[in-house]
Amino acid sequence: MKKGVLLNADVSALISRLGHTDQVTIADAGLPIPSSSQRIDLALTRGVPTFLQVVSAVVSEMQVEKAILAKEMAEINPQLHEALLDQLTALEQQQGNTIAIEYISHQAFKTQTEYSRAIIRSGECTPFANVILCSGVTF
C-alpha cells in the first residue's frame, strides 16, 4: 500500500507522468472541462472535497514552479485567494523555490485549461476557485 499522502490512483498516476512545464488544473464544481483534457472528478457533494483540500493533496507530491489564476478570484473571492496564496507560500518553503504567480482573465483561464494534462474537479461551489499548476523539476 502507498505510504504517501495522496491515495487517489488517477491523481497519483497523473503526477507521476508530469514533465517540466506540464499543466494540471484544479477546478471548482462549475468550471467547464474541455473534451481534450482528462477529467478526474473528485466531487462528492457540494463543498466536498474543498478546493483547498484538493490543492493541498496534489502539491504534496507535485513540484510546482508556476500557478495561473483568474484575476477575478482576487476581486470576487478574496478570502479563498488569500488562503491559496498562503498555501503556495508554504509550498515555496517546502520546495525551496519561488513559485511564479500569473493572473489572466477568467475567459483566458478557461481557454488555457485546454493545455492541461488533466482537470481535477473538486466539490467547491464558490466563484473562481480554480488554479492551473505548472510542473517544475526537482533538480
N, C-alpha and C. Protein backbone atom coordinates (compact mmCIF):
# COMPACT_ATOMS: atom_id res chain seq x y z
N MET A 1 0.85 -1.19 0.00
CA MET A 1 0.00 0.00 0.00
C MET A 1 0.89 1.24 0.00
N LYS A 2 0.44 2.26 -0.70
CA LYS A 2 1.16 3.53 -0.82
C LYS A 2 1.32 4.19 0.54
N LYS A 3 2.51 4.76 0.79
CA LYS A 3 2.78 5.39 2.08
C LYS A 3 2.55 6.90 2.07
N GLY A 4 2.50 7.51 0.90
CA GLY A 4 2.36 8.96 0.81
C GLY A 4 0.96 9.43 1.17
N VAL A 5 0.79 10.73 1.14
CA VAL A 5 -0.49 11.36 1.48
C VAL A 5 -1.54 11.07 0.41
N LEU A 6 -1.15 11.12 -0.84
CA LEU A 6 -2.08 11.03 -1.95
C LEU A 6 -2.47 9.58 -2.23
N LEU A 7 -3.75 9.25 -2.07
CA LEU A 7 -4.23 7.89 -2.26
C LEU A 7 -4.99 7.69 -3.56
N ASN A 8 -5.52 8.76 -4.16
CA ASN A 8 -6.31 8.62 -5.38
C ASN A 8 -5.42 8.14 -6.52
N ALA A 9 -5.76 6.99 -7.09
CA ALA A 9 -4.92 6.35 -8.12
C ALA A 9 -4.79 7.22 -9.37
N ASP A 10 -5.87 7.85 -9.80
CA ASP A 10 -5.82 8.67 -11.02
C ASP A 10 -4.95 9.90 -10.83
N VAL A 11 -5.08 10.57 -9.69
CA VAL A 11 -4.28 11.76 -9.43
C VAL A 11 -2.81 11.38 -9.24
N SER A 12 -2.56 10.31 -8.54
CA SER A 12 -1.19 9.86 -8.33
C SER A 12 -0.52 9.49 -9.66
N ALA A 13 -1.23 8.80 -10.53
CA ALA A 13 -0.69 8.43 -11.84
C ALA A 13 -0.43 9.67 -12.68
N LEU A 14 -1.33 10.62 -12.64
CA LEU A 14 -1.16 11.87 -13.37
C LEU A 14 0.13 12.56 -12.95
N ILE A 15 0.33 12.73 -11.67
CA ILE A 15 1.51 13.43 -11.17
C ILE A 15 2.78 12.68 -11.54
N SER A 16 2.73 11.36 -11.50
CA SER A 16 3.94 10.58 -11.82
C SER A 16 4.34 10.73 -13.28
N ARG A 17 3.41 11.12 -14.15
CA ARG A 17 3.70 11.26 -15.58
C ARG A 17 4.05 12.69 -16.00
N LEU A 18 4.00 13.66 -15.07
CA LEU A 18 4.25 15.05 -15.43
C LEU A 18 5.71 15.29 -15.77
N GLY A 19 5.92 16.13 -16.77
CA GLY A 19 7.24 16.62 -17.11
C GLY A 19 7.30 18.11 -16.86
N HIS A 20 8.48 18.68 -17.04
CA HIS A 20 8.68 20.11 -16.79
C HIS A 20 7.72 20.94 -17.65
N THR A 21 7.04 21.85 -17.02
CA THR A 21 6.06 22.81 -17.56
C THR A 21 4.70 22.20 -17.88
N ASP A 22 4.50 20.89 -17.70
CA ASP A 22 3.16 20.33 -17.87
C ASP A 22 2.20 21.00 -16.90
N GLN A 23 0.94 21.11 -17.30
CA GLN A 23 -0.05 21.82 -16.50
C GLN A 23 -1.14 20.88 -15.99
N VAL A 24 -1.59 21.16 -14.77
CA VAL A 24 -2.71 20.46 -14.15
C VAL A 24 -3.65 21.53 -13.61
N THR A 25 -4.93 21.41 -13.90
CA THR A 25 -5.92 22.36 -13.39
C THR A 25 -6.67 21.73 -12.22
N ILE A 26 -6.81 22.50 -11.15
CA ILE A 26 -7.68 22.11 -10.04
C ILE A 26 -8.85 23.07 -10.10
N ALA A 27 -10.05 22.52 -10.20
CA ALA A 27 -11.23 23.32 -10.53
C ALA A 27 -12.33 23.21 -9.49
N ASP A 28 -13.16 24.23 -9.48
CA ASP A 28 -14.38 24.17 -8.70
C ASP A 28 -15.40 23.31 -9.44
N ALA A 29 -16.55 23.12 -8.85
CA ALA A 29 -17.55 22.22 -9.43
C ALA A 29 -18.18 22.76 -10.72
N GLY A 30 -18.01 24.05 -11.00
CA GLY A 30 -18.69 24.63 -12.15
C GLY A 30 -17.82 24.90 -13.37
N LEU A 31 -16.50 24.76 -13.27
CA LEU A 31 -15.64 25.09 -14.41
C LEU A 31 -15.90 24.12 -15.56
N PRO A 32 -16.12 24.64 -16.77
CA PRO A 32 -16.30 23.72 -17.90
C PRO A 32 -15.00 22.98 -18.18
N ILE A 33 -15.10 21.71 -18.50
CA ILE A 33 -13.92 20.88 -18.76
C ILE A 33 -13.91 20.52 -20.23
N PRO A 34 -12.85 20.95 -20.94
CA PRO A 34 -12.77 20.65 -22.37
C PRO A 34 -12.68 19.15 -22.62
N SER A 35 -13.25 18.70 -23.70
CA SER A 35 -13.22 17.27 -24.02
C SER A 35 -11.80 16.78 -24.30
N SER A 36 -10.88 17.70 -24.60
CA SER A 36 -9.50 17.32 -24.88
C SER A 36 -8.69 17.00 -23.63
N SER A 37 -9.19 17.36 -22.45
CA SER A 37 -8.46 17.12 -21.20
C SER A 37 -9.06 15.95 -20.43
N GLN A 38 -8.18 15.22 -19.74
CA GLN A 38 -8.66 14.15 -18.86
C GLN A 38 -9.42 14.79 -17.69
N ARG A 39 -10.55 14.22 -17.37
CA ARG A 39 -11.35 14.67 -16.22
C ARG A 39 -11.13 13.70 -15.07
N ILE A 40 -10.69 14.25 -13.94
CA ILE A 40 -10.61 13.46 -12.71
C ILE A 40 -11.59 14.12 -11.75
N ASP A 41 -12.72 13.50 -11.57
CA ASP A 41 -13.82 14.10 -10.82
C ASP A 41 -13.80 13.58 -9.38
N LEU A 42 -13.41 14.45 -8.46
CA LEU A 42 -13.38 14.09 -7.04
C LEU A 42 -14.61 14.59 -6.29
N ALA A 43 -15.46 15.39 -6.96
CA ALA A 43 -16.62 15.99 -6.30
C ALA A 43 -17.58 14.91 -5.81
N LEU A 44 -17.93 14.99 -4.54
CA LEU A 44 -18.90 14.06 -3.95
C LEU A 44 -20.23 14.75 -3.71
N THR A 45 -20.17 15.87 -3.01
CA THR A 45 -21.35 16.70 -2.74
C THR A 45 -20.87 18.15 -2.74
N ARG A 46 -21.80 19.06 -2.63
CA ARG A 46 -21.47 20.49 -2.59
C ARG A 46 -20.44 20.74 -1.47
N GLY A 47 -19.25 21.20 -1.87
CA GLY A 47 -18.21 21.55 -0.89
C GLY A 47 -17.31 20.40 -0.47
N VAL A 48 -17.52 19.21 -1.00
CA VAL A 48 -16.72 18.05 -0.59
C VAL A 48 -16.14 17.38 -1.83
N PRO A 49 -14.83 17.29 -1.93
CA PRO A 49 -13.83 17.97 -1.11
C PRO A 49 -13.71 19.43 -1.51
N THR A 50 -13.13 20.22 -0.62
CA THR A 50 -12.96 21.64 -0.92
C THR A 50 -11.82 21.82 -1.92
N PHE A 51 -11.81 22.96 -2.55
CA PHE A 51 -10.74 23.34 -3.47
C PHE A 51 -9.39 23.28 -2.77
N LEU A 52 -9.28 23.87 -1.58
CA LEU A 52 -8.01 23.92 -0.87
C LEU A 52 -7.54 22.54 -0.42
N GLN A 53 -8.46 21.65 -0.09
CA GLN A 53 -8.08 20.28 0.26
C GLN A 53 -7.45 19.57 -0.94
N VAL A 54 -8.04 19.78 -2.11
CA VAL A 54 -7.51 19.15 -3.32
C VAL A 54 -6.14 19.74 -3.66
N VAL A 55 -6.01 21.06 -3.58
CA VAL A 55 -4.72 21.69 -3.83
C VAL A 55 -3.67 21.11 -2.89
N SER A 56 -3.99 21.02 -1.62
CA SER A 56 -3.05 20.50 -0.63
C SER A 56 -2.60 19.08 -0.96
N ALA A 57 -3.53 18.23 -1.31
CA ALA A 57 -3.19 16.84 -1.64
C ALA A 57 -2.32 16.76 -2.89
N VAL A 58 -2.66 17.52 -3.91
CA VAL A 58 -1.90 17.48 -5.17
C VAL A 58 -0.48 17.98 -4.97
N VAL A 59 -0.32 19.12 -4.30
CA VAL A 59 1.02 19.68 -4.15
C VAL A 59 1.88 18.91 -3.15
N SER A 60 1.26 17.99 -2.41
CA SER A 60 2.07 17.16 -1.52
C SER A 60 3.02 16.26 -2.31
N GLU A 61 2.70 16.02 -3.59
CA GLU A 61 3.54 15.16 -4.42
C GLU A 61 3.98 15.80 -5.73
N MET A 62 3.54 17.02 -6.00
CA MET A 62 3.87 17.68 -7.27
C MET A 62 4.83 18.84 -7.03
N GLN A 63 5.89 18.91 -7.82
CA GLN A 63 6.80 20.06 -7.81
C GLN A 63 6.15 21.16 -8.66
N VAL A 64 5.96 22.32 -8.07
CA VAL A 64 5.26 23.41 -8.75
C VAL A 64 6.21 24.58 -8.99
N GLU A 65 6.24 25.08 -10.23
CA GLU A 65 7.08 26.25 -10.50
C GLU A 65 6.25 27.49 -10.83
N LYS A 66 4.97 27.30 -11.19
CA LYS A 66 4.12 28.45 -11.51
C LYS A 66 2.67 28.08 -11.26
N ALA A 67 1.90 29.09 -10.85
CA ALA A 67 0.45 28.94 -10.68
C ALA A 67 -0.23 30.02 -11.50
N ILE A 68 -1.27 29.64 -12.23
CA ILE A 68 -2.04 30.57 -13.04
C ILE A 68 -3.44 30.67 -12.42
N LEU A 69 -3.87 31.90 -12.16
CA LEU A 69 -5.18 32.15 -11.56
C LEU A 69 -5.95 33.16 -12.39
N ALA A 70 -7.27 33.08 -12.32
CA ALA A 70 -8.11 34.11 -12.92
C ALA A 70 -8.04 35.35 -12.03
N LYS A 71 -7.81 36.51 -12.64
CA LYS A 71 -7.70 37.73 -11.85
C LYS A 71 -8.98 38.02 -11.08
N GLU A 72 -10.10 37.51 -11.56
CA GLU A 72 -11.38 37.72 -10.88
C GLU A 72 -11.41 37.06 -9.50
N MET A 73 -10.59 36.05 -9.29
CA MET A 73 -10.56 35.37 -7.99
C MET A 73 -10.21 36.36 -6.88
N ALA A 74 -9.20 37.19 -7.10
CA ALA A 74 -8.78 38.16 -6.09
C ALA A 74 -9.88 39.18 -5.78
N GLU A 75 -10.66 39.54 -6.79
CA GLU A 75 -11.70 40.55 -6.64
C GLU A 75 -12.98 39.99 -6.03
N ILE A 76 -13.38 38.80 -6.48
CA ILE A 76 -14.69 38.27 -6.13
C ILE A 76 -14.64 37.24 -5.01
N ASN A 77 -13.51 36.59 -4.84
CA ASN A 77 -13.37 35.57 -3.80
C ASN A 77 -12.06 35.81 -3.04
N PRO A 78 -11.90 37.01 -2.42
CA PRO A 78 -10.62 37.38 -1.82
C PRO A 78 -10.17 36.47 -0.68
N GLN A 79 -11.10 35.93 0.09
CA GLN A 79 -10.73 35.07 1.21
C GLN A 79 -10.06 33.79 0.69
N LEU A 80 -10.65 33.17 -0.32
CA LEU A 80 -10.07 31.96 -0.89
C LEU A 80 -8.76 32.29 -1.60
N HIS A 81 -8.71 33.42 -2.27
CA HIS A 81 -7.49 33.87 -2.94
C HIS A 81 -6.33 33.95 -1.95
N GLU A 82 -6.56 34.60 -0.83
CA GLU A 82 -5.52 34.73 0.20
C GLU A 82 -5.11 33.38 0.76
N ALA A 83 -6.08 32.50 0.98
CA ALA A 83 -5.77 31.17 1.50
C ALA A 83 -4.92 30.37 0.50
N LEU A 84 -5.23 30.50 -0.79
CA LEU A 84 -4.44 29.82 -1.81
C LEU A 84 -3.03 30.38 -1.85
N LEU A 85 -2.88 31.71 -1.80
CA LEU A 85 -1.55 32.31 -1.79
C LEU A 85 -0.75 31.86 -0.57
N ASP A 86 -1.42 31.72 0.58
CA ASP A 86 -0.75 31.21 1.78
C ASP A 86 -0.24 29.78 1.56
N GLN A 87 -1.07 28.95 0.92
CA GLN A 87 -0.64 27.57 0.62
C GLN A 87 0.56 27.57 -0.31
N LEU A 88 0.53 28.42 -1.32
CA LEU A 88 1.64 28.47 -2.27
C LEU A 88 2.92 29.00 -1.63
N THR A 89 2.78 29.95 -0.71
CA THR A 89 3.95 30.46 0.01
C THR A 89 4.56 29.36 0.87
N ALA A 90 3.72 28.59 1.56
CA ALA A 90 4.23 27.47 2.36
C ALA A 90 4.89 26.43 1.47
N LEU A 91 4.32 26.20 0.29
CA LEU A 91 4.90 25.24 -0.65
C LEU A 91 6.27 25.71 -1.13
N GLU A 92 6.43 27.01 -1.35
CA GLU A 92 7.74 27.54 -1.73
C GLU A 92 8.79 27.18 -0.69
N GLN A 93 8.43 27.32 0.57
CA GLN A 93 9.36 26.99 1.66
C GLN A 93 9.70 25.51 1.66
N GLN A 94 8.72 24.65 1.45
CA GLN A 94 8.94 23.20 1.43
C GLN A 94 9.80 22.79 0.24
N GLN A 95 9.55 23.39 -0.91
CA GLN A 95 10.25 23.01 -2.14
C GLN A 95 11.59 23.72 -2.29
N GLY A 96 11.76 24.86 -1.61
CA GLY A 96 12.99 25.63 -1.73
C GLY A 96 13.10 26.39 -3.04
N ASN A 97 11.98 26.82 -3.58
CA ASN A 97 11.97 27.60 -4.82
C ASN A 97 10.91 28.69 -4.76
N THR A 98 10.94 29.58 -5.73
CA THR A 98 9.92 30.60 -5.86
C THR A 98 8.88 30.11 -6.86
N ILE A 99 7.62 30.25 -6.51
CA ILE A 99 6.53 29.87 -7.40
C ILE A 99 5.99 31.16 -8.03
N ALA A 100 6.12 31.26 -9.34
CA ALA A 100 5.60 32.43 -10.05
C ALA A 100 4.08 32.39 -10.04
N ILE A 101 3.46 33.53 -9.86
CA ILE A 101 2.00 33.65 -9.89
C ILE A 101 1.64 34.51 -11.10
N GLU A 102 0.78 33.96 -11.95
CA GLU A 102 0.34 34.68 -13.14
C GLU A 102 -1.18 34.85 -13.08
N TYR A 103 -1.66 36.06 -13.35
CA TYR A 103 -3.09 36.35 -13.38
C TYR A 103 -3.53 36.60 -14.81
N ILE A 104 -4.62 35.95 -15.19
CA ILE A 104 -5.21 36.15 -16.51
C ILE A 104 -6.72 36.28 -16.33
N SER A 105 -7.41 36.72 -17.36
CA SER A 105 -8.88 36.83 -17.27
C SER A 105 -9.49 35.44 -17.14
N HIS A 106 -10.69 35.38 -16.59
CA HIS A 106 -11.36 34.09 -16.44
C HIS A 106 -11.59 33.43 -17.80
N GLN A 107 -11.92 34.24 -18.80
CA GLN A 107 -12.12 33.69 -20.14
C GLN A 107 -10.82 33.08 -20.66
N ALA A 108 -9.71 33.78 -20.49
CA ALA A 108 -8.41 33.24 -20.91
C ALA A 108 -8.05 32.01 -20.10
N PHE A 109 -8.43 31.99 -18.82
CA PHE A 109 -8.18 30.82 -17.96
C PHE A 109 -8.88 29.59 -18.53
N LYS A 110 -10.16 29.76 -18.89
CA LYS A 110 -10.91 28.62 -19.45
C LYS A 110 -10.26 28.12 -20.73
N THR A 111 -9.76 29.02 -21.55
CA THR A 111 -9.06 28.62 -22.78
C THR A 111 -7.77 27.88 -22.44
N GLN A 112 -7.05 28.37 -21.43
CA GLN A 112 -5.77 27.76 -21.03
C GLN A 112 -5.94 26.34 -20.52
N THR A 113 -7.10 26.02 -19.96
CA THR A 113 -7.31 24.66 -19.43
C THR A 113 -7.21 23.60 -20.52
N GLU A 114 -7.37 24.00 -21.77
CA GLU A 114 -7.25 23.04 -22.87
C GLU A 114 -5.85 22.44 -22.96
N TYR A 115 -4.86 23.11 -22.36
CA TYR A 115 -3.48 22.62 -22.39
C TYR A 115 -3.13 21.81 -21.16
N SER A 116 -4.07 21.65 -20.24
CA SER A 116 -3.81 20.86 -19.03
C SER A 116 -3.81 19.38 -19.34
N ARG A 117 -2.89 18.66 -18.71
CA ARG A 117 -2.86 17.20 -18.84
C ARG A 117 -4.14 16.60 -18.27
N ALA A 118 -4.67 17.25 -17.23
CA ALA A 118 -5.92 16.80 -16.62
C ALA A 118 -6.53 17.96 -15.84
N ILE A 119 -7.84 17.86 -15.64
CA ILE A 119 -8.55 18.80 -14.79
C ILE A 119 -9.15 18.00 -13.65
N ILE A 120 -8.75 18.38 -12.44
CA ILE A 120 -9.23 17.70 -11.23
C ILE A 120 -10.36 18.54 -10.67
N ARG A 121 -11.55 17.97 -10.65
CA ARG A 121 -12.76 18.70 -10.23
C ARG A 121 -13.00 18.46 -8.74
N SER A 122 -13.09 19.56 -7.99
CA SER A 122 -13.41 19.48 -6.56
C SER A 122 -14.91 19.68 -6.38
N GLY A 123 -15.36 19.63 -5.16
CA GLY A 123 -16.76 19.91 -4.85
C GLY A 123 -16.99 21.37 -4.49
N GLU A 124 -15.97 22.20 -4.67
CA GLU A 124 -16.05 23.62 -4.30
C GLU A 124 -17.14 24.32 -5.09
N CYS A 125 -17.95 25.12 -4.38
CA CYS A 125 -19.03 25.85 -5.03
C CYS A 125 -18.95 27.34 -4.73
N THR A 126 -17.73 27.87 -4.67
CA THR A 126 -17.53 29.31 -4.55
C THR A 126 -16.92 29.80 -5.86
N PRO A 127 -17.15 31.07 -6.22
CA PRO A 127 -16.73 31.55 -7.53
C PRO A 127 -15.22 31.62 -7.72
N PHE A 128 -14.79 31.27 -8.93
CA PHE A 128 -13.41 31.39 -9.38
C PHE A 128 -12.42 30.59 -8.53
N ALA A 129 -12.85 29.48 -7.97
CA ALA A 129 -11.98 28.62 -7.17
C ALA A 129 -11.27 27.63 -8.09
N ASN A 130 -10.32 28.17 -8.86
CA ASN A 130 -9.61 27.38 -9.87
C ASN A 130 -8.15 27.81 -9.90
N VAL A 131 -7.27 26.88 -10.20
CA VAL A 131 -5.85 27.20 -10.38
C VAL A 131 -5.25 26.22 -11.38
N ILE A 132 -4.35 26.73 -12.21
CA ILE A 132 -3.55 25.87 -13.07
C ILE A 132 -2.17 25.82 -12.47
N LEU A 133 -1.71 24.61 -12.15
CA LEU A 133 -0.38 24.42 -11.60
C LEU A 133 0.55 23.93 -12.69
N CYS A 134 1.70 24.58 -12.82
CA CYS A 134 2.69 24.21 -13.83
C CYS A 134 3.81 23.45 -13.14
N SER A 135 4.14 22.30 -13.69
CA SER A 135 5.09 21.41 -13.08
C SER A 135 6.52 21.92 -13.21
N GLY A 136 7.26 21.82 -12.12
CA GLY A 136 8.67 22.16 -12.12
C GLY A 136 9.51 20.90 -12.11
N VAL A 137 10.79 21.07 -11.87
CA VAL A 137 11.70 19.93 -11.75
C VAL A 137 12.33 19.95 -10.36
N THR A 138 12.71 18.79 -9.88
CA THR A 138 13.26 18.69 -8.53
C THR A 138 14.77 18.81 -8.51
N PHE A 139 15.37 19.08 -9.64
CA PHE A 139 16.84 19.24 -9.68
C PHE A 139 17.23 20.58 -10.27
